C-alpha cells in the first residue's frame, strides 16, 4: 500500500507540475505579447508558489512523513513574495510594456501613466512626446516633498530622475502622440 501511495501520489504531483509548468509558459507568452499588469504578475507568482508546493509534496511523499511540510510551504510563500518585491513589480510592469515598442503591439499609455514612482526609471526610456505624456501625472505629484515621516526612496529617486529631464522642454504637439495620446486619456501637462 505504501508503494502504491508513493507511486500514485508522486505521479499525481508530477502531472500537476506539468500543468503548472504549462500555465507558467502560457503566462509568459501572455506577458510577452501584452506586458505584465498587476493581475498577470500576481498570477505568475501564485503559479510559481504552487509549483514549489507540489515539489515539496513530492519530497514529503518519499518518506510519507511531513511534519516539516507546513513550515516549508509557508517559507516557500515568503520566498515568492520576497522575490516579487525584489524584482520591483512596477518597474517590471513598465519594462514589459515598453519592450512592446519594438513589436507591432500598441502601448497602453493610460496604464503606463497610472504606475507609481517605482516605474520612473523604466518610463524614462520612452521616446518623446510619449515620455512627457506618461510622466506628467507623476511629475505633478512629486512636486511636493514628502514629510519626514513619509520618506520613500523610490519617490526620491524619481524626483532626481525627473529633475534631470526638467531642462528638456515638453514637446508641444501633444495631439500628435497618436490615438492613445495625452489629450485622449485625460492627462493634462504641467
mmCIF file of C-alpha atoms in Angstrom:
data_model
loop_
_atom_site.group_PDB
_atom_site.id
_atom_site.type_symbol
_atom_site.label_atom_id
_atom_site.label_comp_id
_atom_site.label_asym_id
_atom_site.label_seq_id
_atom_site.Cartn_x
_atom_site.Cartn_y
_atom_site.Cartn_z
ATOM 1 C CA UNK A 1 0.000 0.000 0.000
ATOM 2 C CA UNK A 2 2.822 2.408 0.811
ATOM 3 C CA UNK A 3 4.469 1.776 -2.536
ATOM 4 C CA UNK A 4 1.178 2.325 -4.358
ATOM 5 C CA UNK A 5 0.561 5.513 -2.351
ATOM 6 C CA UNK A 6 4.025 6.816 -3.191
ATOM 7 C CA UNK A 7 3.793 5.926 -6.871
ATOM 8 C CA UNK A 8 0.267 7.230 -7.437
ATOM 9 C CA UNK A 9 0.768 10.331 -5.261
ATOM 10 C CA UNK A 10 4.081 11.056 -6.934
ATOM 11 C CA UNK A 11 2.543 10.618 -10.392
ATOM 12 C CA UNK A 12 -0.337 12.922 -9.459
ATOM 13 C CA UNK A 13 2.051 15.585 -8.148
ATOM 14 C CA UNK A 14 4.353 15.173 -11.151
ATOM 15 C CA UNK A 15 1.488 15.583 -13.611
ATOM 16 C CA UNK A 16 0.279 18.609 -11.658
ATOM 17 C CA UNK A 17 3.770 20.085 -12.016
ATOM 18 C CA UNK A 18 3.471 19.583 -15.785
ATOM 19 C CA UNK A 19 0.189 21.527 -15.743
ATOM 20 C CA UNK A 20 1.783 24.284 -13.647
ATOM 21 C CA UNK A 21 4.771 24.462 -15.998
ATOM 22 C CA UNK A 22 2.354 24.762 -18.919
ATOM 23 C CA UNK A 23 0.448 27.532 -17.121
ATOM 24 C CA UNK A 24 3.710 29.383 -16.393
ATOM 25 C CA UNK A 25 4.704 29.069 -20.047
ATOM 26 C CA UNK A 26 1.319 30.414 -21.197
ATOM 27 C CA UNK A 27 1.520 33.259 -18.700
ATOM 28 C CA UNK A 28 4.992 34.076 -20.034
ATOM 29 C CA UNK A 29 3.605 34.163 -23.567
ATOM 30 C CA UNK A 30 0.787 36.485 -22.472
ATOM 31 C CA UNK A 31 3.322 38.741 -20.759
ATOM 32 C CA UNK A 32 5.491 38.762 -23.874
ATOM 33 C CA UNK A 33 2.546 39.762 -26.036
ATOM 34 C CA UNK A 34 0.668 42.112 -23.689
ATOM 35 C CA UNK A 35 3.051 43.025 -20.866
ATOM 36 C CA UNK A 36 2.750 42.324 -17.149
ATOM 37 C CA UNK A 37 -0.158 44.140 -15.477
ATOM 38 C CA UNK A 38 -0.762 43.503 -11.771
ATOM 39 C CA UNK A 39 -3.172 40.545 -12.114
ATOM 40 C CA UNK A 40 -0.871 38.727 -14.543
ATOM 41 C CA UNK A 41 2.167 39.318 -12.322
ATOM 42 C CA UNK A 42 0.339 38.081 -9.224
ATOM 43 C CA UNK A 43 -0.973 35.073 -11.160
ATOM 44 C CA UNK A 44 2.561 34.239 -12.268
ATOM 45 C CA UNK A 45 3.804 34.455 -8.671
ATOM 46 C CA UNK A 46 0.935 32.268 -7.421
ATOM 47 C CA UNK A 47 1.654 29.663 -10.094
ATOM 48 C CA UNK A 48 5.329 29.629 -9.116
ATOM 49 C CA UNK A 49 4.340 29.141 -5.474
ATOM 50 C CA UNK A 50 2.013 26.264 -6.395
ATOM 51 C CA UNK A 51 4.890 24.658 -8.292
ATOM 52 C CA UNK A 52 7.057 24.893 -5.185
ATOM 53 C CA UNK A 53 4.267 23.405 -3.040
ATOM 54 C CA UNK A 54 3.867 20.385 -5.317
ATOM 55 C CA UNK A 55 7.637 19.878 -5.441
ATOM 56 C CA UNK A 56 7.596 19.881 -1.635
ATOM 57 C CA UNK A 57 4.724 17.369 -1.679
ATOM 58 C CA UNK A 58 6.830 15.053 -3.840
ATOM 59 C CA UNK A 59 9.679 15.334 -1.327
ATOM 60 C CA UNK A 60 7.260 14.633 1.542
ATOM 61 C CA UNK A 61 5.876 11.607 -0.294
ATOM 62 C CA UNK A 62 9.253 9.905 -0.423
ATOM 63 C CA UNK A 63 9.201 9.175 3.331
ATOM 64 C CA UNK A 64 5.450 9.560 3.920
ATOM 65 C CA UNK A 65 6.266 11.825 6.841
ATOM 66 C CA UNK A 66 5.913 15.533 6.545
ATOM 67 C CA UNK A 67 5.998 17.290 9.896
ATOM 68 C CA UNK A 68 8.164 19.912 8.199
ATOM 69 C CA UNK A 69 5.745 20.470 5.280
ATOM 70 C CA UNK A 70 3.563 23.286 6.725
ATOM 71 C CA UNK A 71 6.658 25.316 7.621
ATOM 72 C CA UNK A 72 8.204 24.650 4.215
ATOM 73 C CA UNK A 73 5.020 25.725 2.386
ATOM 74 C CA UNK A 74 4.937 28.920 4.450
ATOM 75 C CA UNK A 75 8.636 29.509 3.763
ATOM 76 C CA UNK A 76 8.005 28.979 0.032
ATOM 77 C CA UNK A 77 5.257 31.624 0.160
ATOM 78 C CA UNK A 78 7.612 34.030 1.926
ATOM 79 C CA UNK A 79 10.317 33.383 -0.684
ATOM 80 C CA UNK A 80 7.897 34.021 -3.567
ATOM 81 C CA UNK A 81 6.581 37.241 -2.004
ATOM 82 C CA UNK A 82 10.129 38.423 -1.222
ATOM 83 C CA UNK A 83 11.148 37.606 -4.793
ATOM 84 C CA UNK A 84 8.154 39.530 -6.080
ATOM 85 C CA UNK A 85 9.190 42.552 -4.026
ATOM 86 C CA UNK A 86 12.829 42.188 -5.123
ATOM 87 C CA UNK A 87 12.011 42.420 -8.835
ATOM 88 C CA UNK A 88 10.305 45.809 -8.297
ATOM 89 C CA UNK A 89 6.867 44.947 -9.723
ATOM 90 C CA UNK A 90 6.010 48.410 -11.064
ATOM 91 C CA UNK A 91 9.320 48.699 -12.902
ATOM 92 C CA UNK A 92 8.858 45.183 -14.276
ATOM 93 C CA UNK A 93 5.365 46.063 -15.491
ATOM 94 C CA UNK A 94 6.663 49.215 -17.181
ATOM 95 C CA UNK A 95 9.619 47.342 -18.701
ATOM 96 C CA UNK A 96 7.471 44.586 -20.196
ATOM 97 C CA UNK A 97 5.070 47.126 -21.670
ATOM 98 C CA UNK A 98 7.834 49.325 -23.087
ATOM 99 C CA UNK A 99 9.575 46.328 -24.679
ATOM 100 C CA UNK A 100 6.497 46.084 -26.876
ATOM 101 C CA UNK A 101 7.619 49.264 -28.687
ATOM 102 C CA UNK A 102 9.843 47.051 -30.853
ATOM 103 C CA UNK A 103 6.874 44.930 -31.909
ATOM 104 C CA UNK A 104 3.623 45.630 -33.687
ATOM 105 C CA UNK A 105 1.646 45.826 -30.423
ATOM 106 C CA UNK A 106 0.242 49.210 -29.348
ATOM 107 C CA UNK A 107 1.271 50.632 -25.991
ATOM 108 C CA UNK A 108 -1.294 51.351 -23.310
ATOM 109 C CA UNK A 109 -0.207 54.874 -22.407
ATOM 110 C CA UNK A 110 -3.012 55.294 -19.905
ATOM 111 C CA UNK A 111 -1.903 52.177 -17.989
ATOM 112 C CA UNK A 112 1.720 53.345 -18.013
ATOM 113 C CA UNK A 113 0.643 56.737 -16.672
ATOM 114 C CA UNK A 114 -1.006 55.097 -13.648
ATOM 115 C CA UNK A 115 2.170 53.382 -12.413
ATOM 116 C CA UNK A 116 3.934 54.670 -9.317
ATOM 117 C CA UNK A 117 7.291 56.349 -8.824
ATOM 118 C CA UNK A 118 8.923 52.904 -8.795
ATOM 119 C CA UNK A 119 8.426 52.777 -12.568
ATOM 120 C CA UNK A 120 10.060 56.132 -13.402
ATOM 121 C CA UNK A 121 13.493 54.689 -14.345
ATOM 122 C CA UNK A 122 11.801 52.464 -16.935
ATOM 123 C CA UNK A 123 9.300 55.080 -18.105
ATOM 124 C CA UNK A 124 12.163 57.441 -18.933
ATOM 125 C CA UNK A 125 13.117 55.039 -21.743
ATOM 126 C CA UNK A 126 10.012 56.054 -23.701
ATOM 127 C CA UNK A 127 10.593 58.366 -26.666
ATOM 128 C CA UNK A 128 9.244 61.921 -26.593
ATOM 129 C CA UNK A 129 6.489 63.087 -26.544
ATOM 130 C CA UNK A 130 5.237 59.823 -25.025
ATOM 131 C CA UNK A 131 7.635 60.123 -22.087
ATOM 132 C CA UNK A 132 6.421 63.584 -21.081
ATOM 133 C CA UNK A 133 2.845 62.497 -21.526
ATOM 134 C CA UNK A 134 3.160 59.389 -19.354
ATOM 135 C CA UNK A 135 5.254 61.103 -16.671
ATOM 136 C CA UNK A 136 3.028 64.209 -16.422
ATOM 137 C CA UNK A 137 0.941 62.913 -13.515
ATOM 138 C CA UNK A 138 3.970 61.696 -11.563
ATOM 139 C CA UNK A 139 5.846 64.926 -12.215
ATOM 140 C CA UNK A 140 2.912 66.897 -10.777
ATOM 141 C CA UNK A 141 2.542 64.526 -7.792
ATOM 142 C CA UNK A 142 6.229 64.636 -6.951
ATOM 143 C CA UNK A 143 6.378 68.460 -6.887
ATOM 144 C CA UNK A 144 5.558 68.378 -3.176
ATOM 145 C CA UNK A 145 8.267 66.878 -0.995
ATOM 146 C CA UNK A 146 7.387 64.074 1.375
ATOM 147 C CA UNK A 147 7.122 64.852 5.086
ATOM 148 C CA UNK A 148 9.913 63.431 7.236
ATOM 149 C CA UNK A 149 7.748 60.502 8.330
ATOM 150 C CA UNK A 150 6.757 59.638 4.759
ATOM 151 C CA UNK A 151 10.242 59.332 3.263
ATOM 152 C CA UNK A 152 10.206 56.970 0.295
ATOM 153 C CA UNK A 153 13.405 56.131 -1.565
ATOM 154 C CA UNK A 154 11.585 55.329 -4.823
ATOM 155 C CA UNK A 155 9.918 58.755 -4.828
ATOM 156 C CA UNK A 156 13.231 60.479 -4.028
ATOM 157 C CA UNK A 157 14.936 58.618 -6.877
ATOM 158 C CA UNK A 158 12.043 59.511 -9.200
ATOM 159 C CA UNK A 159 12.374 63.187 -8.251
ATOM 160 C CA UNK A 160 16.083 63.059 -9.112
ATOM 161 C CA UNK A 161 15.424 61.372 -12.454
ATOM 162 C CA UNK A 162 12.612 63.761 -13.347
ATOM 163 C CA UNK A 163 14.825 66.734 -12.411
ATOM 164 C CA UNK A 164 17.339 65.516 -14.999
ATOM 165 C CA UNK A 165 14.637 65.950 -17.646
ATOM 166 C CA UNK A 166 13.454 69.279 -16.229
ATOM 167 C CA UNK A 167 15.673 71.229 -18.622
ATOM 168 C CA UNK A 168 14.207 69.461 -21.637
ATOM 169 C CA UNK A 169 11.092 71.147 -22.932
ATOM 170 C CA UNK A 170 7.926 69.108 -23.197
ATOM 171 C CA UNK A 171 7.052 68.594 -26.822
ATOM 172 C CA UNK A 172 4.203 70.985 -27.679
ATOM 173 C CA UNK A 173 2.172 68.952 -30.206
ATOM 174 C CA UNK A 174 0.606 66.573 -27.702
ATOM 175 C CA UNK A 175 -2.234 65.887 -30.129
ATOM 176 C CA UNK A 176 0.300 64.221 -32.451
ATOM 177 C CA UNK A 177 1.040 61.469 -29.946
ATOM 178 C CA UNK A 178 -1.447 59.141 -31.628
ATOM 179 C CA UNK A 179 -4.800 57.609 -30.878
ATOM 180 C CA UNK A 180 -3.820 56.955 -27.243
ATOM 181 C CA UNK A 181 -2.311 60.395 -26.758
ATOM 182 C CA UNK A 182 -2.356 62.570 -23.631
ATOM 183 C CA UNK A 183 -5.424 64.507 -24.621
ATOM 184 C CA UNK A 184 -7.257 61.293 -25.440
ATOM 185 C CA UNK A 185 -6.844 59.790 -21.994
ATOM 186 C CA UNK A 186 -7.391 62.903 -19.983
ATOM 187 C CA UNK A 187 -3.938 63.859 -18.752
ATOM 188 C CA UNK A 188 -3.010 67.494 -18.659
ATOM 189 C CA UNK A 189 0.559 68.588 -18.988
ATOM 190 C CA UNK A 190 2.045 70.684 -16.130
#
